[in-house]
Coordinates of C-alpha atoms in Angstrom, one line a residue:
Chain A
M247 CA -24.2 23.4 -16.0
T248 CA -22.6 19.9 -15.1
I249 CA -19.1 21.4 -13.9
I250 CA -20.9 23.3 -12.0
L251 CA -23.3 20.9 -10.1
I252 CA -20.1 18.6 -10.2
L253 CA -17.6 21.0 -8.2
A254 CA -20.5 22.6 -6.1
T255 CA -21.1 18.6 -4.9
L256 CA -17.4 18.0 -4.7
F257 CA -16.3 21.6 -2.7
A258 CA -19.7 20.7 -0.5
L259 CA -18.2 17.2 0.4
L260 CA -15.0 18.7 0.4
L261 CA -16.2 21.2 3.0
I262 CA -18.3 19.3 5.9
G263 CA -15.1 17.5 6.2
V264 CA -15.0 14.3 4.5
P265 CA -11.2 13.6 3.9
V266 CA -10.3 14.5 0.9
A267 CA -9.1 11.1 -0.1
F268 CA -12.1 9.4 -0.2
A269 CA -14.3 12.8 -0.8
L270 CA -12.3 12.6 -4.3
G271 CA -13.1 9.3 -4.7
G272 CA -16.6 8.8 -3.8
M273 CA -17.7 11.9 -6.0
G274 CA -15.6 10.0 -9.0
L275 CA -17.6 6.8 -8.0
G276 CA -21.0 8.7 -7.9
M277 CA -20.1 9.8 -11.3
L278 CA -19.9 6.5 -12.4
L279 CA -22.3 5.0 -11.2
I280 CA -25.1 8.0 -12.4
G281 CA -23.2 8.5 -16.1
G282 CA -23.5 4.6 -16.3
F283 CA -20.3 3.5 -16.5
S284 CA -18.8 0.7 -15.2
P285 CA -18.2 1.0 -11.2
L286 CA -15.5 -1.4 -11.5
M287 CA -13.4 1.3 -12.9
A288 CA -13.0 2.7 -9.3
P289 CA -10.8 -0.2 -7.4
Q290 CA -9.5 -0.5 -10.5
S291 CA -8.0 2.8 -10.7
I292 CA -6.6 2.3 -7.0
L293 CA -5.0 -0.4 -7.5
S294 CA -3.2 0.6 -10.9
T295 CA -2.6 4.0 -8.6
L296 CA -0.9 2.5 -5.4
D297 CA 0.8 -0.1 -8.5
G298 CA 3.1 3.0 -9.5
F299 CA 6.9 2.7 -9.0
I300 CA 7.6 6.4 -9.0
L301 CA 4.9 6.3 -5.9
L302 CA 8.0 4.1 -4.0
A303 CA 9.8 7.1 -4.3
V304 CA 7.1 8.8 -1.7
P305 CA 7.5 6.4 1.2
L306 CA 11.3 6.1 0.8
F307 CA 12.1 9.8 0.6
L308 CA 10.0 10.5 3.9
L309 CA 12.0 7.5 5.8
M310 CA 14.7 9.4 4.8
S311 CA 14.4 12.3 6.6
N312 CA 12.4 11.4 9.1
L313 CA 15.7 9.2 9.8
L314 CA 17.7 12.2 9.5
L315 CA 14.8 14.1 12.0
K316 CA 14.9 12.0 14.7
G317 CA 19.0 11.9 14.4
G318 CA 18.6 15.5 15.0
V319 CA 20.2 16.5 11.4
G320 CA 18.3 19.9 11.9
R321 CA 20.2 21.0 15.1
D322 CA 23.9 20.0 12.9
L323 CA 22.6 21.9 9.9
F324 CA 22.0 25.0 11.4
A325 CA 24.8 24.8 14.0
A326 CA 27.1 24.3 10.8
V327 CA 25.2 27.1 8.3
Q328 CA 25.7 29.7 11.3
A329 CA 29.3 29.0 12.2
W330 CA 30.0 30.2 8.2
V331 CA 28.0 33.7 7.8
G332 CA 26.4 34.0 11.4
H333 CA 28.7 37.1 11.8
W334 CA 26.7 38.3 8.6
P335 CA 24.2 41.3 8.9
G336 CA 20.9 39.9 9.6
G337 CA 23.8 36.4 10.0
L338 CA 20.6 34.4 12.2
A339 CA 18.2 35.0 9.4
V340 CA 20.5 34.2 6.2
A341 CA 22.1 31.1 8.1
T342 CA 18.4 29.7 8.6
I343 CA 17.0 30.1 5.4
L344 CA 20.2 28.7 4.3
S345 CA 19.7 25.5 6.8
C346 CA 15.9 25.5 5.1
A347 CA 17.4 25.0 2.0
L348 CA 20.2 22.8 2.9
F349 CA 17.2 20.9 4.9
A350 CA 14.8 20.8 1.4
A351 CA 17.7 18.8 -0.8
I352 CA 16.9 16.2 1.9
S353 CA 13.3 15.8 2.4
G354 CA 10.3 16.4 -0.1
S355 CA 8.0 18.3 2.6
S356 CA 7.4 21.7 3.7
V357 CA 6.5 21.1 7.1
A358 CA 9.4 19.2 7.6
T359 CA 11.7 21.9 7.0
A360 CA 9.7 24.5 8.7
A361 CA 9.2 22.0 11.8
T362 CA 13.4 20.9 12.0
I363 CA 14.5 24.7 11.4
G364 CA 12.2 26.2 12.7
T365 CA 12.6 24.4 16.3
V366 CA 16.6 25.3 16.4
A367 CA 16.0 28.7 15.1
I368 CA 13.4 30.8 16.6
P369 CA 14.5 30.9 20.0
E370 CA 17.8 31.3 19.2
M371 CA 16.6 34.2 16.8
I372 CA 14.1 35.9 19.2
N373 CA 16.6 35.8 22.3
R374 CA 19.3 38.0 19.9
G375 CA 16.4 40.2 19.5
Y376 CA 15.3 39.9 16.1
E377 CA 11.6 41.3 15.4
K378 CA 9.5 38.1 16.2
R379 CA 7.0 39.0 13.3
F380 CA 9.7 38.9 11.0
V381 CA 11.2 36.1 12.4
Y382 CA 7.9 33.9 12.1
G383 CA 7.3 34.9 8.1
L384 CA 11.2 34.0 7.5
L385 CA 10.6 30.8 8.8
A386 CA 7.0 29.8 7.6
A387 CA 8.3 31.0 4.5
G388 CA 11.7 29.2 4.2
G389 CA 9.9 25.8 4.9
T390 CA 8.3 26.2 1.7
L391 CA 11.8 25.4 -0.3
G392 CA 11.2 22.1 1.4
I393 CA 8.9 21.0 -2.0
L394 CA 11.0 23.2 -4.1
I395 CA 14.4 22.2 -4.1
P396 CA 14.7 18.4 -4.5
P397 CA 13.4 15.6 -3.3
S398 CA 9.7 17.6 -3.5
I399 CA 6.7 15.1 -2.8
P400 CA 4.5 17.5 -4.9
M401 CA 6.5 17.0 -7.7
I402 CA 6.9 13.0 -7.5
V403 CA 2.9 13.8 -7.8
Y404 CA 2.2 16.3 -10.2
G405 CA 4.6 13.8 -12.3
F406 CA 2.7 11.0 -11.8
V407 CA -0.6 12.2 -12.8
T408 CA 0.9 13.7 -15.7
E409 CA 3.1 11.2 -17.0
Q410 CA 5.7 13.2 -16.4
S411 CA 9.7 12.8 -16.0
V412 CA 10.1 13.8 -11.7
I413 CA 13.7 13.4 -13.1
A414 CA 13.3 16.8 -15.4
L415 CA 11.1 18.3 -12.3
F416 CA 13.2 17.9 -9.7
L417 CA 15.9 19.5 -11.8
A418 CA 13.7 21.9 -12.7
G419 CA 13.3 23.1 -9.3
I420 CA 16.4 23.8 -8.4
G421 CA 17.0 27.4 -10.8
P422 CA 14.0 28.5 -9.3
G423 CA 14.9 27.6 -6.1
L424 CA 18.3 28.8 -5.5
L425 CA 16.1 32.0 -7.2
L426 CA 13.6 31.8 -4.2
V427 CA 16.9 31.2 -1.3
T428 CA 19.0 34.7 -3.3
L429 CA 15.5 36.7 -2.8
F430 CA 15.1 35.6 0.9
V431 CA 18.3 36.3 2.1
V432 CA 18.9 40.0 0.3
F433 CA 15.0 40.7 2.0
A434 CA 16.8 39.2 5.6
M435 CA 19.9 41.3 5.1
L436 CA 18.3 44.3 4.3
H437 CA 15.1 43.9 6.6
A438 CA 17.8 43.2 10.0
R439 CA 20.2 46.7 8.3
L440 CA 16.9 48.7 8.1
S441 CA 15.2 47.6 11.1
G442 CA 18.6 46.7 13.5
G443 CA 17.8 46.2 17.3
Y444 CA 19.4 42.8 17.3
T445 CA 22.3 41.8 18.4
P446 CA 24.9 40.3 16.2
V447 CA 26.9 37.4 16.1
A448 CA 30.1 36.9 16.9
K449 CA 32.3 35.5 14.0
A450 CA 33.5 31.8 14.9
T451 CA 36.5 30.2 14.6
M452 CA 38.0 28.3 11.8
E453 CA 38.6 25.4 14.3
E454 CA 34.5 26.2 15.6
R455 CA 33.2 26.1 11.4
I456 CA 35.0 23.1 11.2
T457 CA 33.5 21.1 14.2
A458 CA 30.2 22.1 13.1
S459 CA 31.0 21.5 9.5
A460 CA 31.5 17.8 10.3
R461 CA 28.3 16.9 12.1
A462 CA 26.6 18.4 9.7
L463 CA 28.8 17.2 6.0
P464 CA 27.3 13.8 5.6
S465 CA 23.4 15.2 5.6
V466 CA 24.9 17.6 3.1
A467 CA 26.9 14.9 1.0
L468 CA 23.9 12.5 1.1
A469 CA 21.8 15.4 -1.0
A470 CA 24.5 15.8 -3.1
L471 CA 24.2 12.3 -3.8
V472 CA 20.9 12.1 -4.6
I473 CA 21.1 14.8 -6.7
V474 CA 24.2 13.6 -8.9
G475 CA 22.5 10.0 -9.0
L476 CA 19.2 11.2 -10.6
Y477 CA 21.0 14.1 -12.9
S478 CA 23.6 11.2 -14.6
G479 CA 20.7 8.8 -14.8
A480 CA 22.8 6.1 -12.6
F481 CA 19.3 5.6 -10.0
T482 CA 16.2 6.5 -10.7
P483 CA 13.8 8.7 -8.2
T484 CA 12.4 5.3 -6.7
E485 CA 16.2 4.1 -6.7
A486 CA 17.5 7.2 -5.6
A487 CA 15.1 7.7 -2.2
A488 CA 16.1 3.8 -1.5
V489 CA 19.5 4.9 -1.1
G490 CA 19.1 7.9 -0.1
F491 CA 17.1 5.2 3.2
A492 CA 19.8 3.5 3.3
A493 CA 22.7 6.2 4.0
A494 CA 20.4 8.1 6.1
L495 CA 20.0 4.9 8.5
L496 CA 23.9 4.5 8.0
I497 CA 24.4 8.3 9.0
T498 CA 22.4 8.3 12.0
T499 CA 23.4 4.9 13.3
F500 CA 26.8 5.0 13.1
W501 CA 28.8 8.4 12.0
L502 CA 26.3 10.8 14.7
R503 CA 25.2 7.7 17.1
S504 CA 22.0 9.5 17.9
M505 CA 19.5 6.5 16.2
T506 CA 17.9 4.4 18.5
W507 CA 15.0 1.4 18.0
A508 CA 12.9 4.2 19.6
H509 CA 13.4 6.6 16.8
L510 CA 13.3 3.9 14.2
W511 CA 10.5 2.9 15.0
E512 CA 8.7 6.2 15.4
A513 CA 10.1 6.8 11.6
V514 CA 8.8 4.6 10.4
R515 CA 5.7 5.0 11.8
E516 CA 5.4 8.3 10.5
S517 CA 6.6 7.9 7.3
A518 CA 4.2 4.8 7.3
I519 CA 0.9 7.4 8.2
T520 CA 1.9 10.4 5.8
T521 CA 2.7 8.0 3.2
V522 CA -1.0 6.3 3.2
A523 CA -2.6 9.8 3.7
I524 CA -0.6 10.9 0.7
L525 CA -1.3 8.3 -1.7
L526 CA -4.7 7.9 -0.9
I527 CA -5.4 11.2 -2.0
V528 CA -3.4 10.3 -5.0
A529 CA -5.8 7.1 -5.9
G530 CA -9.5 9.2 -4.9
A531 CA -8.5 11.6 -7.6
K532 CA -7.4 9.5 -9.9
V533 CA -11.0 7.7 -9.4
F534 CA -12.1 11.4 -10.0
G535 CA -10.2 12.5 -13.0
K536 CA -11.2 9.2 -14.9
A537 CA -14.4 10.3 -14.0
I538 CA -14.3 13.9 -15.6
A539 CA -12.2 12.8 -18.2
L540 CA -15.6 10.5 -19.1
Y541 CA -17.7 13.5 -19.3
R542 CA -15.3 15.4 -21.5
I543 CA -14.8 18.4 -18.6
P544 CA -11.3 18.9 -18.8
Q545 CA -11.5 19.9 -22.8
D546 CA -14.6 21.5 -21.8
I547 CA -13.0 23.8 -19.8
S548 CA -10.3 24.2 -21.8
A549 CA -12.3 25.1 -25.1
F550 CA -14.2 27.7 -22.1
L551 CA -11.3 29.0 -21.2
A552 CA -9.2 28.9 -24.6
Q553 CA -12.9 31.3 -25.3
T554 CA -13.0 34.0 -23.0
I555 CA -9.1 34.4 -22.3
D556 CA -6.8 36.4 -24.3
G557 CA -3.5 34.4 -24.3
P558 CA -0.9 33.2 -21.7
V559 CA -0.7 36.3 -19.7
M560 CA -4.1 36.7 -19.0
F561 CA -4.2 32.9 -18.8
I562 CA -1.3 32.4 -15.9
I563 CA -2.7 36.1 -14.0
V564 CA -6.1 34.1 -13.6
V565 CA -5.2 30.9 -12.8
S566 CA -3.2 32.7 -10.4
I567 CA -5.8 34.1 -8.5
V568 CA -8.1 30.9 -8.7
L569 CA -5.1 29.0 -6.4
L570 CA -4.2 31.9 -3.9
L571 CA -8.6 31.6 -3.4
M572 CA -8.4 28.0 -2.9
G573 CA -5.3 28.0 -1.4
L574 CA -6.9 30.3 1.5
V575 CA -8.9 26.6 2.6
F576 CA -7.3 23.7 0.6
E577 CA -3.5 22.5 1.6
A578 CA -0.8 21.4 -1.4
L579 CA -1.3 18.4 -2.3
S580 CA -5.1 18.2 -2.9
M581 CA -4.7 21.3 -5.1
I582 CA -2.5 20.2 -7.3
L583 CA -4.3 16.9 -7.8
I584 CA -7.7 18.6 -8.0
M585 CA -6.6 21.8 -10.2
T586 CA -3.8 20.2 -12.9
P587 CA -6.1 17.4 -14.6
V588 CA -8.2 20.5 -15.1
L589 CA -6.3 23.4 -16.3
L590 CA -3.1 21.5 -17.5
P591 CA -4.7 20.3 -21.1
A592 CA -5.6 24.6 -21.5
A593 CA -2.4 25.3 -20.4
L594 CA -0.5 22.5 -23.1
G595 CA -3.3 24.0 -25.7
L596 CA -1.5 27.8 -24.7
G597 CA 1.7 26.8 -25.5
F598 CA 3.4 26.3 -21.6
D599 CA 5.5 23.6 -21.1
P600 CA 4.4 20.9 -18.9
I601 CA 7.5 20.7 -17.0
W602 CA 7.2 24.8 -16.1
F603 CA 3.5 24.6 -15.4
G604 CA 4.3 21.5 -12.4
I605 CA 6.8 24.2 -11.2
Y606 CA 4.9 27.2 -11.4
M607 CA 1.9 25.0 -9.4
V608 CA 4.9 24.0 -6.7
I609 CA 5.3 27.9 -6.5
M610 CA 1.4 28.5 -5.8
V611 CA 0.6 26.1 -3.9
E612 CA 3.7 27.4 -1.5
C613 CA 1.7 30.3 -1.7
A614 CA -0.9 28.5 -0.4
L615 CA 0.8 27.2 2.6
I616 CA 1.8 30.1 4.2
T617 CA -2.1 32.3 3.2
P618 CA -4.1 32.1 6.4
P619 CA -6.6 30.7 7.2
V620 CA -5.4 27.5 6.3
G621 CA -1.9 27.5 6.0
L622 CA -0.1 24.5 7.3
N623 CA 3.4 26.0 7.5
L624 CA 1.4 28.7 9.5
Y625 CA 0.2 26.2 11.8
V626 CA 3.5 24.7 12.5
I627 CA 5.4 28.0 13.0
Q628 CA 2.4 29.4 15.4
S629 CA 2.8 25.9 17.7
V630 CA 6.2 25.6 17.3
A631 CA 7.1 29.5 18.2
Q632 CA 4.1 29.1 20.7
T633 CA 2.0 32.3 19.2
T634 CA -1.4 33.5 17.5
L635 CA -1.5 32.5 13.8
G636 CA -2.3 36.2 13.5
N637 CA 1.3 37.2 14.1
V638 CA 3.0 34.5 11.9
A639 CA 0.0 35.7 9.4
R640 CA 1.3 39.4 9.4
G641 CA 5.0 38.6 9.3
V642 CA 4.6 36.4 6.4
W643 CA 3.2 38.8 3.6
P644 CA 6.5 40.4 2.4
F645 CA 7.6 36.7 1.7
L646 CA 4.6 36.2 -0.7
V647 CA 5.5 39.1 -2.1
L648 CA 8.6 37.8 -3.3
M649 CA 6.9 34.3 -4.3
L650 CA 4.8 36.2 -6.5
V651 CA 7.7 38.0 -7.7
T652 CA 9.7 34.9 -8.4
V653 CA 6.7 33.7 -10.6
A654 CA 6.6 36.6 -12.4
V655 CA 10.7 36.2 -13.3
L656 CA 9.8 32.5 -14.0
Y657 CA 7.0 33.3 -16.7
I658 CA 9.6 36.6 -18.0
F659 CA 12.4 33.8 -18.1
P660 CA 11.2 30.3 -18.8
D661 CA 14.9 28.7 -18.9
L662 CA 15.3 29.2 -15.4
V663 CA 13.0 26.5 -15.3
L664 CA 13.9 24.5 -18.1
Y665 CA 17.8 25.1 -18.9
I666 CA 19.1 22.8 -16.2
P667 CA 17.0 19.6 -17.1
F668 CA 16.9 20.6 -20.5
K669 CA 19.8 22.5 -22.0
W670 CA 22.6 21.7 -19.8
Chain B
M977 CA -15.7 -2.9 18.4
I978 CA -12.9 -3.3 20.3
F979 CA -11.9 -5.9 18.5
I980 CA -12.3 -4.1 15.1
T981 CA -10.1 -0.9 16.2
A982 CA -7.7 -3.8 17.8
V983 CA -7.2 -5.2 14.1
S984 CA -7.0 -1.9 12.0
R985 CA -4.5 -0.9 14.1
F986 CA -2.2 -4.2 13.7
A987 CA -3.1 -4.0 10.4
C988 CA -1.3 -0.2 10.3
V989 CA 1.4 -1.7 11.9
V990 CA 2.1 -4.1 9.3
A991 CA 1.7 -1.9 6.8
A992 CA 4.6 0.5 8.7
L993 CA 6.8 -2.9 8.4
L994 CA 5.8 -3.6 4.7
L995 CA 6.4 0.1 3.6
A996 CA 10.0 0.0 5.3
A997 CA 10.9 -3.3 3.7
T998 CA 10.5 -1.8 0.2
G999 CA 13.4 0.4 1.2
V1000 CA 15.3 -2.5 2.1
M1001 CA 14.6 -4.7 -1.2
L1002 CA 14.9 -1.3 -3.5
T1003 CA 18.4 -0.3 -1.9
Y1004 CA 19.7 -4.7 -2.1
E1005 CA 18.4 -3.9 -5.7
V1006 CA 20.9 -0.8 -5.9
I1007 CA 23.5 -2.8 -4.4
A1008 CA 22.9 -6.0 -6.9
R1009 CA 22.8 -4.2 -9.6
Y1010 CA 26.1 -1.9 -9.3
F1011 CA 28.4 -4.3 -7.3
F1012 CA 27.4 -7.7 -7.9
I1013 CA 25.9 -6.4 -11.9
R1014 CA 23.5 -9.1 -11.0
P1015 CA 20.2 -7.2 -10.7
T1016 CA 17.5 -8.8 -9.0
I1017 CA 14.0 -9.8 -10.8
W1018 CA 12.1 -9.6 -7.3
A1019 CA 12.9 -6.0 -5.9
A1020 CA 11.1 -4.2 -7.6
E1021 CA 7.8 -6.5 -8.2
L1022 CA 7.7 -7.6 -4.5
S1023 CA 8.5 -3.6 -3.0
Q1024 CA 5.2 -2.6 -5.5
L1025 CA 2.4 -5.4 -3.9
C1026 CA 4.1 -4.1 -0.8
L1027 CA 3.1 -0.2 -1.3
I1028 CA -0.5 -1.2 -2.4
W1029 CA -1.2 -3.5 0.3
G1030 CA 0.7 -1.1 3.1
C1031 CA -2.1 1.8 2.1
L1032 CA -4.8 -0.1 2.1
L1033 CA -4.4 -1.9 5.0
A1034 CA -3.3 1.8 7.1
M1035 CA -6.2 3.1 5.8
A1036 CA -8.7 2.0 8.6
H1037 CA -6.1 3.0 11.9
L1038 CA -5.8 6.4 9.5
L1039 CA -8.9 7.4 10.6
T1040 CA -8.6 6.4 14.3
L1041 CA -6.2 8.2 14.2
R1042 CA -7.8 11.5 12.9
R1043 CA -5.1 11.0 10.4
H1044 CA -6.6 11.7 7.1
I1045 CA -6.3 14.7 5.0
T1046 CA -9.0 17.2 5.4
V1047 CA -11.0 20.7 5.0
N1048 CA -11.3 21.8 8.4
A1049 CA -11.4 25.8 7.8
V1050 CA -15.2 25.6 7.2
T1051 CA -16.5 23.0 9.5
G1052 CA -14.3 25.3 12.5
L1053 CA -16.5 27.7 12.4
L1054 CA -19.2 25.3 13.1
P1055 CA -21.0 25.5 16.4
H1056 CA -19.3 22.1 18.4
A1057 CA -22.9 20.5 17.7
A1058 CA -23.1 21.3 13.9
Q1059 CA -19.5 20.1 13.6
K1060 CA -20.7 17.1 15.0
V1061 CA -23.6 16.6 12.8
C1062 CA -20.8 17.2 9.8
T1063 CA -18.6 14.6 11.3
A1064 CA -21.7 12.2 11.4
I1065 CA -22.4 13.0 7.7
A1066 CA -18.9 12.8 7.0
L1067 CA -18.7 9.4 8.2
V1068 CA -22.1 8.3 6.1
V1069 CA -20.2 9.0 2.6
V1070 CA -16.8 7.2 3.7
I1071 CA -19.1 4.3 5.1
V1072 CA -21.0 4.5 1.3
F1073 CA -18.0 4.6 -0.5
S1074 CA -15.4 2.6 0.7
G1075 CA -18.4 -0.5 0.9
I1076 CA -19.1 0.0 -2.5
V1077 CA -15.7 -0.1 -3.3
A1078 CA -15.0 -3.5 -1.2
F1079 CA -17.7 -4.9 -3.4
W1080 CA -16.6 -4.4 -6.7
G1081 CA -13.1 -4.9 -5.5
Y1082 CA -14.4 -8.1 -4.8
E1083 CA -15.3 -9.1 -7.9
I1084 CA -12.2 -8.1 -9.8
F1085 CA -10.4 -10.7 -6.9
H1086 CA -12.6 -13.3 -6.9
D1087 CA -12.7 -12.8 -11.1
S1088 CA -8.8 -13.0 -11.0
F1089 CA -8.6 -15.7 -8.8
V1090 CA -11.3 -18.0 -10.2
R1091 CA -9.4 -17.9 -13.8
G1092 CA -6.1 -18.1 -12.1
R1093 CA -4.7 -14.8 -14.1
T1094 CA -1.5 -14.4 -13.4
T1095 CA 0.8 -11.0 -14.0
G1096 CA 2.7 -12.0 -17.2
S1097 CA 5.8 -10.5 -15.1
L1098 CA 9.5 -12.2 -14.6
L1099 CA 8.1 -13.6 -11.5
N1100 CA 4.6 -13.8 -12.8
L1101 CA 2.8 -13.9 -9.4
P1102 CA -1.0 -14.5 -9.3
V1103 CA -2.7 -10.9 -10.1
W1104 CA -5.1 -11.8 -7.3
I1105 CA -2.4 -11.4 -4.7
A1106 CA -2.5 -7.6 -5.4
E1107 CA -6.3 -7.6 -5.8
A1108 CA -7.4 -9.1 -2.7
S1109 CA -6.3 -5.8 -1.0
V1110 CA -8.9 -3.7 -2.2
P1111 CA -12.0 -6.1 -0.5
L1112 CA -9.7 -6.7 2.6
G1113 CA -8.8 -2.7 3.1
F1114 CA -12.3 -1.4 2.2
A1115 CA -14.2 -4.0 4.4
L1116 CA -11.9 -2.6 7.5
L1117 CA -12.3 1.0 6.5
T1118 CA -15.8 0.5 6.4
L1119 CA -15.9 -1.6 9.5
Q1120 CA -14.0 0.9 11.4
A1121 CA -16.3 4.2 10.1
L1122 CA -19.2 2.1 11.3
V1123 CA -17.5 2.0 14.9
E1124 CA -16.3 5.8 14.4
L1125 CA -19.6 6.9 14.1
I1126 CA -21.2 4.6 16.7
G1127 CA -18.4 5.9 19.0
L1128 CA -19.1 9.6 17.5
R1129 CA -21.9 10.3 20.1
G1130 CA -19.5 9.8 23.1
S1131 CA -16.2 11.4 21.9
D1132 CA -15.2 15.1 21.9
T1133 CA -13.5 15.1 18.7
T1134 CA -15.4 16.7 16.0
S1135 CA -13.4 16.4 12.8
L1136 CA -12.3 13.1 10.6
G1137 CA -9.0 14.5 10.2
A1138 CA -5.9 16.6 10.3
T1139 CA -5.7 19.7 7.5
H1140 CA -2.4 18.7 6.3
E1141 CA 0.2 15.9 6.0

């Protein structure tokens, strides 16, 4: 009964438009006061959250990707990939997916990925006669790769709240990321074959390929440096992000020569605003998490699920449906922060690996990013392409199906997630 | 009112600089460790301090910018007047929450300050340097939320934030 009351109050606060951070924090504080616990725990939880060294990776990865973004790296990446695969069947669509995947390796955010590649790819594809809805869906879905392929801000946050290794999570995202890229590419080529109607791109000459690749190369090398540095243990995620930030500054200033003071300040300001918005939610969720733990709510939910749900398959199906429903209204990070503390104890009890469960959560919130009415990537593509939300949403469903297929495949073959971090 | 908004805006600029400074410090740390084989004792600790202060200082201005992450799906369906009522209620929630946190945050800060507690780390800084950010940041947020509440009547905006980041 208490649980229902608490959840109902929380959802009411969120739905009348209290910013997520303060709704979670306020709810937690209220529960502390009503339950007779010390209200000092609220400011203490906020301080201890923001004191987390691992969370420093959030502003730094944002700075790195914002700098590259202002330096025009999205355009360069797309041009380079297009030079290599543009003449394939559905070549521009394939180039779009691959550029999204490459940009995902630089950026930890879905929106940035969808917006950056979308701005370049959408006009190009539509001019060539690709079906509009397919184009919108492709970009909205391709953007979600941003948070599955490392670095990934939701993974940092998941690792922080569950005390799991962020490096393991990053490495675990690579396998599923590549699987999803493959599925998207195959679908794009089949779609192009079956629907036709677009003008193919001429094959680029070797010279064009080299020129285009030269501009994209430093960014790709930077992404590789971050991953290799993490994998070899040379950097912690926070240090990798700091080095990435410095390298991004050098690349855009000296190699691409596209950095100006105005761009630099804009990147610094935007990164700060996004960081604060994200980390305050994490802090609010920490206060809320503290309060529900004192009320023993995760244990109660876990016990309830253990009684009513029969085995891990049923658990994953029920949780997926709940997350898809939540995804209709909530955005990615809030979902991870609200649901992880509630679900993880039950998942561990059923024998799920915490790293696997993290990757599963990330893919499920990716689905949330592209389901209407609240799908962040849908909005982004809608505004980039100047079209209606309905058009984007109708284009996106085949990709949603592919993502759910991926979840099923990962459930059957968990090693796709766990092999790279633990067995390689 | 204009004064409070200006203070918030200035605090946000300082916050952005603090967060960018963490990048410079930590890059220096990596270089110092791998190339000079002399890790610093200050980079990690000072950058964590910058993160705490950065986040809490910028909070108030994010409210003015309407950049806090907010669920707008349901309020978006309501008529304009009802949306304003929801926003007013939401602001009251923010004011009460941040006011209480500022008060108890001050208690924590004051206690550490009086007792002269230090972090016990390599730099051994006084603990209150970090803790002072809570009363200050949340007091500024409380004031800014009051300003927003007073200004709500005459303004066109009906939501407290963006749907996303």
